[in-house]
Coordinates of C-alpha atoms and ligand atoms in Angstrom, one line a residue:
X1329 CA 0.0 0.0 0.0
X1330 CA 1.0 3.5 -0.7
X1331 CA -1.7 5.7 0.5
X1332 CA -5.2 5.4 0.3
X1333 CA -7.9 8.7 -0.2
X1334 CA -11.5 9.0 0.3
X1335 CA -13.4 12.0 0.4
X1336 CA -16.4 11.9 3.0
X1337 CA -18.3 15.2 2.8
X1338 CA -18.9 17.5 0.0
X1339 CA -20.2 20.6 0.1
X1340 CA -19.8 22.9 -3.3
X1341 CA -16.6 22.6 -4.6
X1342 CA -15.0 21.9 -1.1
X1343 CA -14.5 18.4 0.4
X1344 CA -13.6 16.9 3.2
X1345 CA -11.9 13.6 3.2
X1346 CA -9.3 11.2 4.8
X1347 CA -6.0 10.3 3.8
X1348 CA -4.5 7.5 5.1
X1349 CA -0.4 7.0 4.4
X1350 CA 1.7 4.6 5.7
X1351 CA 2.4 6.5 8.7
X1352 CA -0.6 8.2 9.3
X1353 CA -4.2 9.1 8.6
X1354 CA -4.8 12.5 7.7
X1355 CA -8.3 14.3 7.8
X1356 CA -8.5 17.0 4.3
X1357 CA -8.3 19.5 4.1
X1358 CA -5.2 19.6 6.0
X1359 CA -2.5 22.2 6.0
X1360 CA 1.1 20.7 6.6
X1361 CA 3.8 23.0 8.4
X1362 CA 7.2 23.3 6.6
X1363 CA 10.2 21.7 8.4
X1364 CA 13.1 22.1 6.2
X1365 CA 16.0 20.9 7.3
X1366 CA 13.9 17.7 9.7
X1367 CA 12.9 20.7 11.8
X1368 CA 9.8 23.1 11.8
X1369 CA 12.0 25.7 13.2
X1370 CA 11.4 26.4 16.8
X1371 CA 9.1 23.8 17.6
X1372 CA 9.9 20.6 19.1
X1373 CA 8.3 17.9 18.1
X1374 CA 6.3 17.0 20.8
X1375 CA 4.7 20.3 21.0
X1376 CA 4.0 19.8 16.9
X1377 CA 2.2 16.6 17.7
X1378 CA 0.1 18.7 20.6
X1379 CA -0.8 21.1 17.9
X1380 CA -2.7 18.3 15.9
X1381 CA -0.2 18.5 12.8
X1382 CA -0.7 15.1 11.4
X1383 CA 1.6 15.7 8.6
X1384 CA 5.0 17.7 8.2
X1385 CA 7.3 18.9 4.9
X1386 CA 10.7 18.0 4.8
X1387 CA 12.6 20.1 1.5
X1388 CA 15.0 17.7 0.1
X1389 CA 16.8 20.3 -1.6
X1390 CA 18.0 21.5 1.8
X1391 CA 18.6 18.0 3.3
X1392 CA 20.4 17.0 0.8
X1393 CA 22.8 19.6 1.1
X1394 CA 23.0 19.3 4.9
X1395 CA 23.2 16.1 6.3
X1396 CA 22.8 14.6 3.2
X1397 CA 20.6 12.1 1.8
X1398 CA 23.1 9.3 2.9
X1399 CA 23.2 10.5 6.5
X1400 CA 19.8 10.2 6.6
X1401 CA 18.8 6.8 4.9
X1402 CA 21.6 5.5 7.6
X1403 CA 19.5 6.9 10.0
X1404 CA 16.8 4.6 9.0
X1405 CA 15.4 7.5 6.9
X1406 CA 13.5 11.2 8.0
X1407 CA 11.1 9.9 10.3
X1408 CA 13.6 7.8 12.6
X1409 CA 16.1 10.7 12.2
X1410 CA 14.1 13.3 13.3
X1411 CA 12.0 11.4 15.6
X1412 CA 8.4 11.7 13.8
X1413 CA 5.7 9.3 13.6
X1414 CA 3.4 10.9 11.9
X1415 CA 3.4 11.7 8.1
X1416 CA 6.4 13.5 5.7
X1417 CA 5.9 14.9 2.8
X1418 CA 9.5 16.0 0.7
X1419 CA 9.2 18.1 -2.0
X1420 CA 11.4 17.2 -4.8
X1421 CA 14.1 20.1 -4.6
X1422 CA 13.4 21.7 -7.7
X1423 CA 11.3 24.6 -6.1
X1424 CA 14.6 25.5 -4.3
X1425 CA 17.2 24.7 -7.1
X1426 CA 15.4 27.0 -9.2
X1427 CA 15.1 29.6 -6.5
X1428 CA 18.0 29.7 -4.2
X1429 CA 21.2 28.1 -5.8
X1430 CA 22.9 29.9 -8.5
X1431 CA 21.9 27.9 -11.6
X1432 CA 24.3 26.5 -13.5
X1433 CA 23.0 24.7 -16.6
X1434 CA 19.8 23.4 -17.3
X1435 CA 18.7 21.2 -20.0
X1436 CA 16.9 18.0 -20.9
X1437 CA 19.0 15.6 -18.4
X1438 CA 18.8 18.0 -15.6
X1439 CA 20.4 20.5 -13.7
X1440 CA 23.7 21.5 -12.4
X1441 CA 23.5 23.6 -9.7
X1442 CA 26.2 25.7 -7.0
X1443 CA 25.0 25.2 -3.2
X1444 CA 24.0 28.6 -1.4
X1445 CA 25.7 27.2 1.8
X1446 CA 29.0 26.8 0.1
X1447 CA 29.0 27.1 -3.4
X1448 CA 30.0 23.6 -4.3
X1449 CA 28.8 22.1 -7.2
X1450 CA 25.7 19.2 -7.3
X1451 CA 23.9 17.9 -10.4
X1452 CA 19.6 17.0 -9.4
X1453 CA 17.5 15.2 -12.6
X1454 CA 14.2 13.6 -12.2
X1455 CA 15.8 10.2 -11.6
X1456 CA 18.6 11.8 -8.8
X1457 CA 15.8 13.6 -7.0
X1458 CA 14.1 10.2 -6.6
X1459 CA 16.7 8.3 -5.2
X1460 CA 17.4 11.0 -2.6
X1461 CA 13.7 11.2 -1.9
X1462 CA 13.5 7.4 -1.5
X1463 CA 16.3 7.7 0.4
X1464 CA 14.7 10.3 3.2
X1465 CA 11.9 8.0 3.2
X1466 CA 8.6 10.6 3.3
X1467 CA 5.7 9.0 3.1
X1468 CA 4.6 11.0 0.2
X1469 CA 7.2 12.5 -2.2
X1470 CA 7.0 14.4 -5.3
X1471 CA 8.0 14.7 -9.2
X1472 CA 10.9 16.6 -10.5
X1473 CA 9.6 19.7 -11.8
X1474 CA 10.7 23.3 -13.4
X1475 CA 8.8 26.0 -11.4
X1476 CA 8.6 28.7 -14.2
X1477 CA 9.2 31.8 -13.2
X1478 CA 6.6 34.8 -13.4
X1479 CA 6.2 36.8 -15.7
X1480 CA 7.6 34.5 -18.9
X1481 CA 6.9 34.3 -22.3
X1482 CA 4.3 31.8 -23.1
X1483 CA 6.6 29.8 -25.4
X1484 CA 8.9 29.6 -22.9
X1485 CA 6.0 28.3 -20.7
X1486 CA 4.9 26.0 -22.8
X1487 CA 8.5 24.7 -23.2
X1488 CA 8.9 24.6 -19.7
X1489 CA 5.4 22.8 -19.2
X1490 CA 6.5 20.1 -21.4
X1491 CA 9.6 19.3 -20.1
X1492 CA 8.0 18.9 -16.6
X1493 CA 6.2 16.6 -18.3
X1494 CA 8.5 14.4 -19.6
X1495 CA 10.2 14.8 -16.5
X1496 CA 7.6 13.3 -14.7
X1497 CA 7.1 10.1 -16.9
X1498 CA 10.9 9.9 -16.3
X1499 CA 10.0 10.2 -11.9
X1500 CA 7.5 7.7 -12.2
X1501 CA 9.9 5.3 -14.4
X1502 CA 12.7 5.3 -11.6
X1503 CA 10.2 5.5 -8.6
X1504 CA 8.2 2.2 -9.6
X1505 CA 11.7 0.7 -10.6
X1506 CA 12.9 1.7 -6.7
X1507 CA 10.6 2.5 -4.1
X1508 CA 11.2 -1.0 -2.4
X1509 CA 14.8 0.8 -1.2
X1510 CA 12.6 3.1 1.1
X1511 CA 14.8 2.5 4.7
X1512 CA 11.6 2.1 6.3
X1513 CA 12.5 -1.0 8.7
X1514 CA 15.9 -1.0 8.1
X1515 CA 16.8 -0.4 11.6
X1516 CA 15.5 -2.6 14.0
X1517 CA 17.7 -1.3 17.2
X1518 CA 15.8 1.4 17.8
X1519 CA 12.5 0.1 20.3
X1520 CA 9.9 2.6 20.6
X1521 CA 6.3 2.1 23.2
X1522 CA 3.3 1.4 20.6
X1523 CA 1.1 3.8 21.1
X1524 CA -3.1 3.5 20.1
X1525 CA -2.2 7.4 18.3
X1526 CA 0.0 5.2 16.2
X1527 CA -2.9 4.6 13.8
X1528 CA -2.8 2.2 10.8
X1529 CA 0.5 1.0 10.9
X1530 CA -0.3 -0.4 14.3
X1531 CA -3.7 -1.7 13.1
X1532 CA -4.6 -5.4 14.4
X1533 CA -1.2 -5.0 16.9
X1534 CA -2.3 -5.8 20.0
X1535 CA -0.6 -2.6 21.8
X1536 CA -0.8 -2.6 25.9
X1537 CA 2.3 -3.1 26.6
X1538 CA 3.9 -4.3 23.5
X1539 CA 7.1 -2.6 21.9
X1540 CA 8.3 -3.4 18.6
X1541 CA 10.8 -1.9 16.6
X1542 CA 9.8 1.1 14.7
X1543 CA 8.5 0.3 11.1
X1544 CA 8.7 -3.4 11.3
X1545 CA 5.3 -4.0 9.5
X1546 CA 5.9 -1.0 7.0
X1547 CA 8.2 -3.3 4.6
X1548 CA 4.8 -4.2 2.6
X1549 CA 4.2 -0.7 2.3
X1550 CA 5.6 1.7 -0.1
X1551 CA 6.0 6.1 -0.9
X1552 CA 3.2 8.0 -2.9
X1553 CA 4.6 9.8 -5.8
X1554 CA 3.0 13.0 -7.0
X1555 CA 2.8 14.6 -10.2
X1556 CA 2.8 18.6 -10.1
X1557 CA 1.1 20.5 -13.1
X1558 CA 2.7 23.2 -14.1
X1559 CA 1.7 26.1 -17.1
X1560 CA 2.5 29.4 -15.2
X1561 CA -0.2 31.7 -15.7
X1562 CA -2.0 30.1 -18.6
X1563 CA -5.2 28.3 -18.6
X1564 CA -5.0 26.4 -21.6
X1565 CA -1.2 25.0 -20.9
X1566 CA -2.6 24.7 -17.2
X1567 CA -5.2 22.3 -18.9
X1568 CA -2.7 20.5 -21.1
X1569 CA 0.1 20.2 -18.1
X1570 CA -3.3 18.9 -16.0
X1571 CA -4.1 16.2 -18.6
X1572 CA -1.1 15.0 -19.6
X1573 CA 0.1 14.4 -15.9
X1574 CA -3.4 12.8 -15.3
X1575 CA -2.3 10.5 -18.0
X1576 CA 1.0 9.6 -16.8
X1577 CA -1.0 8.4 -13.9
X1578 CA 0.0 9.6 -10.0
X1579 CA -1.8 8.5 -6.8
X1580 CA -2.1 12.5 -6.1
X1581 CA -1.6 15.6 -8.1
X1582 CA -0.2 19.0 -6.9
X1583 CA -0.6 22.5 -8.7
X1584 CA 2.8 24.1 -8.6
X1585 CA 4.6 27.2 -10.0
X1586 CA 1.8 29.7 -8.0
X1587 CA 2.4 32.2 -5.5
X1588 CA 5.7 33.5 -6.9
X1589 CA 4.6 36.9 -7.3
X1590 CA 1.5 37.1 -9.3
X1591 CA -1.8 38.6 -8.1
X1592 CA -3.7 37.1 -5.8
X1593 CA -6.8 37.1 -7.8
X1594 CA -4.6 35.3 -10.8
X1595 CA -3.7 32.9 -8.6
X1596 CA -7.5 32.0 -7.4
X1597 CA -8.3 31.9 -11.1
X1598 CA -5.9 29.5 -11.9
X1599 CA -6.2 27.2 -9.0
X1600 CA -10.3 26.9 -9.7
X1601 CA -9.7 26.4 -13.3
X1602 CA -6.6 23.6 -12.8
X1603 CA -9.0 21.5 -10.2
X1604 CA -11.7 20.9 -13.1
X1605 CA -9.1 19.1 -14.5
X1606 CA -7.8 16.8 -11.8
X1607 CA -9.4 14.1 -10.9
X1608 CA -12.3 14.4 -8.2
X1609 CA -10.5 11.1 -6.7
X1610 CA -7.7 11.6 -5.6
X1611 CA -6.1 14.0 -3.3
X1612 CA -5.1 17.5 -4.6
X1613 CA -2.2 19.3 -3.4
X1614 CA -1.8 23.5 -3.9
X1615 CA 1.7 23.9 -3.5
X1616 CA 3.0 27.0 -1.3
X1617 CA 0.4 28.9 -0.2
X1618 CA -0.9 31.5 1.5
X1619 CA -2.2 33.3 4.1
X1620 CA -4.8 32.5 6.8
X1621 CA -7.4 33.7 4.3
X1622 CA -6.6 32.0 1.6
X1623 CA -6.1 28.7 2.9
X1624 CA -9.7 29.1 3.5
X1625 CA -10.6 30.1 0.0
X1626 CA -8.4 27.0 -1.7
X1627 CA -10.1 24.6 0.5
X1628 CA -13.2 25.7 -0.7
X1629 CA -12.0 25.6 -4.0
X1630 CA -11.9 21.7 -3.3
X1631 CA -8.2 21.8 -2.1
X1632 CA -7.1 19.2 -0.3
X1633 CA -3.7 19.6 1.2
X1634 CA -1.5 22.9 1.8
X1635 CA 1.7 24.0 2.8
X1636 CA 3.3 27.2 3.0
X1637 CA 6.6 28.7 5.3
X1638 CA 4.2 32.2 6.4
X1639 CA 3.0 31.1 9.8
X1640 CA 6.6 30.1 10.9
X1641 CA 8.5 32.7 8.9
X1642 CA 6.2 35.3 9.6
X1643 CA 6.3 34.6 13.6
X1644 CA 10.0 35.3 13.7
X1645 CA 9.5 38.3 12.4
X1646 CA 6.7 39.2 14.4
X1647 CA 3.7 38.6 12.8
X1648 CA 0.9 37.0 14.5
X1649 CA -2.6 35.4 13.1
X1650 CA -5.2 36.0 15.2
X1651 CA -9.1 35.0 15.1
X1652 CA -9.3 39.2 15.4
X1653 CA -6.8 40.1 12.6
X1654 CA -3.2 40.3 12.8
X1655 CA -1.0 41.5 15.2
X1656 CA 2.7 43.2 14.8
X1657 CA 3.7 42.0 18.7
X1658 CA 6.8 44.8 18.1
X1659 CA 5.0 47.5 18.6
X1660 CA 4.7 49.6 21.4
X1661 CA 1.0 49.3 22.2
X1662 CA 0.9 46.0 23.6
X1663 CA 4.0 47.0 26.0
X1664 CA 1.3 46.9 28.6
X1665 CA -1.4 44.6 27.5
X1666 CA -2.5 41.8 29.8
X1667 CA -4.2 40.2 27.2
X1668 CA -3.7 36.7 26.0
X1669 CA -2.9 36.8 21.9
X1670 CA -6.0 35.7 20.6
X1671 CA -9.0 35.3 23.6
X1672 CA -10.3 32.3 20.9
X1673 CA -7.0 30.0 20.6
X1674 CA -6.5 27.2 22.6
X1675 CA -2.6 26.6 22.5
X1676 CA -0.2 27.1 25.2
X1677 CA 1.0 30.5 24.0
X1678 CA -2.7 32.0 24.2
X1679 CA -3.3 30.0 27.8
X1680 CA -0.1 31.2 29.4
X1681 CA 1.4 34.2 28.4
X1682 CA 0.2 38.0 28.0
X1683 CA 1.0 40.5 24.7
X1684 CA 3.0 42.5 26.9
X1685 CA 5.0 39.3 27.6
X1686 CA 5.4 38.3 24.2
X1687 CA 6.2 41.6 22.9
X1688 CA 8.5 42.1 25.7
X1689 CA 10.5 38.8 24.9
X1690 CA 10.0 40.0 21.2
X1691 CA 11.9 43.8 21.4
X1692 CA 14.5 41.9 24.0
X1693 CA 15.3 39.6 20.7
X1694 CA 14.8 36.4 23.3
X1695 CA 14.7 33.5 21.5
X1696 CA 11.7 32.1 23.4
X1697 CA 10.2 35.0 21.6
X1698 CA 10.6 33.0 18.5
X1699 CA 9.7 29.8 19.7
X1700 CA 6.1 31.0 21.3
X1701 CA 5.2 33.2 18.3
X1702 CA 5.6 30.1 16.1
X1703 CA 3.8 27.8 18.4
X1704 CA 0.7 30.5 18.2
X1705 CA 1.2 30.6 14.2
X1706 CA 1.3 27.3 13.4
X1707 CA -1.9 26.5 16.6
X1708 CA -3.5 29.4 14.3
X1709 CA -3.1 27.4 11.1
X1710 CA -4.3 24.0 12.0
X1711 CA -6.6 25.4 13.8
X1712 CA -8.1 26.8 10.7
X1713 CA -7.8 23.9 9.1
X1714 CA -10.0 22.1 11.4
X1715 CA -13.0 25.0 11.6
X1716 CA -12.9 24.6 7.9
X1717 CA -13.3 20.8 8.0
X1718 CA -15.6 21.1 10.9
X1719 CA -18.0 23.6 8.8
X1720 CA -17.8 20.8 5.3
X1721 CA -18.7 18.6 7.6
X1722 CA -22.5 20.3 9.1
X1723 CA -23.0 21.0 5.3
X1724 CA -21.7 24.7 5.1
X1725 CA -19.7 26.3 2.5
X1726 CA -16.5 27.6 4.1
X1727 CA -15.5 30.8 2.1
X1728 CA -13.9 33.5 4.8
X1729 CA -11.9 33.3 7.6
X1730 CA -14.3 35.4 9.3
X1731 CA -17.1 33.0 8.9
X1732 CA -15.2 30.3 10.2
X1733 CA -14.0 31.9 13.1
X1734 CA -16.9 33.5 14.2
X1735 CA -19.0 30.4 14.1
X1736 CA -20.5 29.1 17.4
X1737 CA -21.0 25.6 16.6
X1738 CA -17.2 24.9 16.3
X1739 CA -15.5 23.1 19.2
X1740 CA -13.3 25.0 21.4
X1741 CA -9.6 24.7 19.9
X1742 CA -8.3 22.0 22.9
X1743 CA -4.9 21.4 24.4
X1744 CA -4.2 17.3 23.6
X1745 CA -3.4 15.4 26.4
Ligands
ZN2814 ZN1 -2.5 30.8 20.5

C-alpha cells in the first residue's frame, strides 16, 4: 500500500476527506507546516504533535545539502532521524534549485547547480531527486519539476510545461523501478512504546504493553509519488500540463509554479480552473500557499492539502494570526497589554502568556520570543484547518476566515493530552 484517499463530505466545490499514508491518517483538508532541514523551526516535536499537525514537509533540496541524503537513509530515513511518527511529505528540490542556488545549466538531463551554503557544485534530474527522496523515506514525495518563473513568455512556458512533463514520466519510471529501497525497517535497534495514536501502521497489533521496533510491519508498504502540473499563468497549458500528468498516472496531483509573485486574484483563477481538470478522486495538493485567508478560499476551492513557510516565517518576524486580525507584537502598544494573543485560541501560548510578555520577549530579541510566536502561528493554522473541515462537515460552504472563526457551533480549539 502507498496511500489510500477518500473524500467523506462535499459541500460545493469543497471536500472533506481522509488520507490515510503509511504512517498516518490524515483528515482533508489539511495544511502541513514546513520543516526544512527535519525541523519546523522552533518547535519541538512534541509540542508539533500537541498542535494536531498530522503531517510535516521536509525540503530535500535542503537535506540534501545538509546532512545529506546518505546521513539520513543510515538513520533509517527522516522519520527515525528526526524522531516523527506521523506523516512527511518531501518536495522534490526543484522549487529551491530553481530559486536559491545559483543555476548552473539546465537542460533536458537535468540541472547542475552551486549550493548557497558553500558554493559547491551538485547535479539534481528527475531520476537523482528520486533516489534522494526514497532515500529520506517521506511518506509522500513528489515529481521533479521546473517551477517557471513569473512573468515569462508563453513559449517559454509551454517549453517549460512540457519538459516537466516528460520529467515526470521519467519520476515515475525510476520511482516504480525503486521504491522498495525506502529504509523504512531497516533499523531494528531502535524500540519505541506502541502507542493506540500510532494509527494504521499499528492496526490489528495488539498494543498494551507491546514494543516493537519502529517500522517493522511497514516493509509491505511503499511512498506515494506526485505529479505537479505546471503552465504558469495560462489556462489552456494549465489544462494541457493537467491532462497530460493525469495520463501519466500519479496517486495525487499537486498544482505548482503559483504564488511567486502574481496577483492574488490570478492565482484563485488558476487554482479553480486547474481542479476541473484533476481528478475528483484523488487527493489535490496547492503547493505553497498562502495566508490564513486564503487557505480558507483554496479549500473551498476543493483543495485538499497545503503547505506554506508564512506562519513560521512570519512569527519570527513578528507577525501574529489572530481570530481578530493580525497582530505586529513589536510594537509599542501592547507594551502593557495583559491580554492573552487571541482570547479564541487554545494553544499554550494564548493559555499562558500575556501581549506585553510576548512583545517584551519580542523587542529583548529572546529566543523564546521565537519559539512561542511560532507555536501560536502554526496553533492558528491548524486550527483553521479544522473550523474549515468542521463547517464541510455540518453541510456549510467555508468561504472566509471570518465566517469560520466567528461560528458558534465549532469546538473549542483544545490542548491534547
Ligand atoms: Zn494561540
Amino acid at each position: 500500500m502507498s496511500i489510500t484517499f477518500q473524500t467523506s463530505s462535499v459541500v460545493g466545490q469543497s471536500r472533506t476527506g481522509r488520507l490515510v499514508t503509511p504512517h498516518a491518517e490524515i483528515e482533508t483538508p489539511v495544511f502541513m507546516p514546513v520543516g526544512t532541514v527535519g525541523s519546523v523551526k522552533g518547535v519541538p516535536q512534541d509540542i508539533l504533535e500537541e498542535l494536531g499537525a498530522q503531517i510535516i514537509l521536509g525540503n530535500t533540496y535542503h537535506l540534501y545539502l545538509r546532512p545529506g541524503v546518505e546521513t539520513v537513509r543510515q538513520m533509517g530515513g527522516l522519520h527515525r532521524f528526526m524522531s516523527w511518527d506521523r506523516a512527511i511529505l518531501t518536495d522534490s528540490g526543484g522549487f529551491q534549485v530553481f530559486s536559491l542556488s545559483e543555476l548552473r545549466k539546465l537542460n533536458e538531463d537535468g540541472v547542475t547547480f552551486r549550493s548557497h551554503l558553500d558554493g559547491s557544485s551538485h547535479y539534481f534530474s528527475p531520476e537523482s531527486a528520486m533516489q534522494a527522496q526514497i532515500s529520506l523515506g517521506a511518506d509522500i514525495i513528489m515529481a521533479f519539476d521546473e517551477c517557471t518563473e513569473y512573468p515569462a513568455e508563453l513559449s517559454r512556458v509551454r517549453a517549460s510545461m512540457e519538459m516537466t512533463a516528460r520529467w515526470a514520466a521519467r519520476s515515475k519510471k525510476y520511482f516504480e523501478a525503486h521504491k522498495s529501497e525506502v529504509p523504512w525497517g531497516e533499523v531494528s535497534s531502535f524500540e519505541s512504546p506502541v502507542s493506540c495514536s500510532a494509527g494504521p501502521l499499528w492496526a490489528g497489533v495488539p498494543t498494551q504493553g507491546v514494543r516493537q521496533p519502529k517500522g517493522l510491519s511497514l516493509r509491505e508498504d511503499t511512498q506515494a509519488l506526485f505529479g505537479i502540473v505546471q503552465g504558469g499563468m495560462d489556462r489552456e497549458l494549465r489544462r494541457e500540463s493537467a491532462e497530460r500528468t493525469v495520463e501519466i498516472g500519479f496517486p495525487g496531483y499537486a498544482i505548482g509554479g503559483l504564488s511567486v509573485g502574481e496577483p492574488r486574484a490570478l492565482t484563485r483563477e488558476i487554482v479553480e480552473s486547474t481542479l476541473e481538470y484533476l481528478p475528483k478522486d484523488k487527493p489535490r495538493y496547492l503547493m505553497g500557499v498562502g495566508n490564513p485567508e486564503e487557505i480558507v478560499e483554496y479549500a473551498g476551492l476543493g483543495v485538499d492539502m497545503m503547505d506554506c513557510v508564512q506562519p513560521t516565517r512570519a512569527a519570527r518576524h513578528g507577525l501574529l494570526f489572530t481570530s481578530q486580525g493580525r497582530i505586529s507584537i513589536k510594537q509599542a502598544r501592547y507594551a502593557q497589554d495583559p491580554e492573552p494573543l487571541d482570547p479564541n485560541c487554545g494553544c499554550r501560548v494564548c493559555q499562558r502568556y500575556s501581549r506585553g510578555y510576548l512583545r517584551h520577549l519580542f523587542a529583548s530579541n529572546e529566543i523564546l520570543a521565537q519559539v512561542l510566536n511560532t507555536i501560536h502561528n502554526l496553533s492558528f493554522y491548524l486550527d483553521t484547518m479544522r473550523r474549515v473541515r468542521h463547517s464541510i462537515l455540518l453541510g456549510e460552504e467555508s468561504r472566509s476566515l471570518s465566517g469560520i472563526w466567528s461560528q458558534p457551533n465549532v469546538r473549542p480549539p483544545r490542548i491534547q493530552a
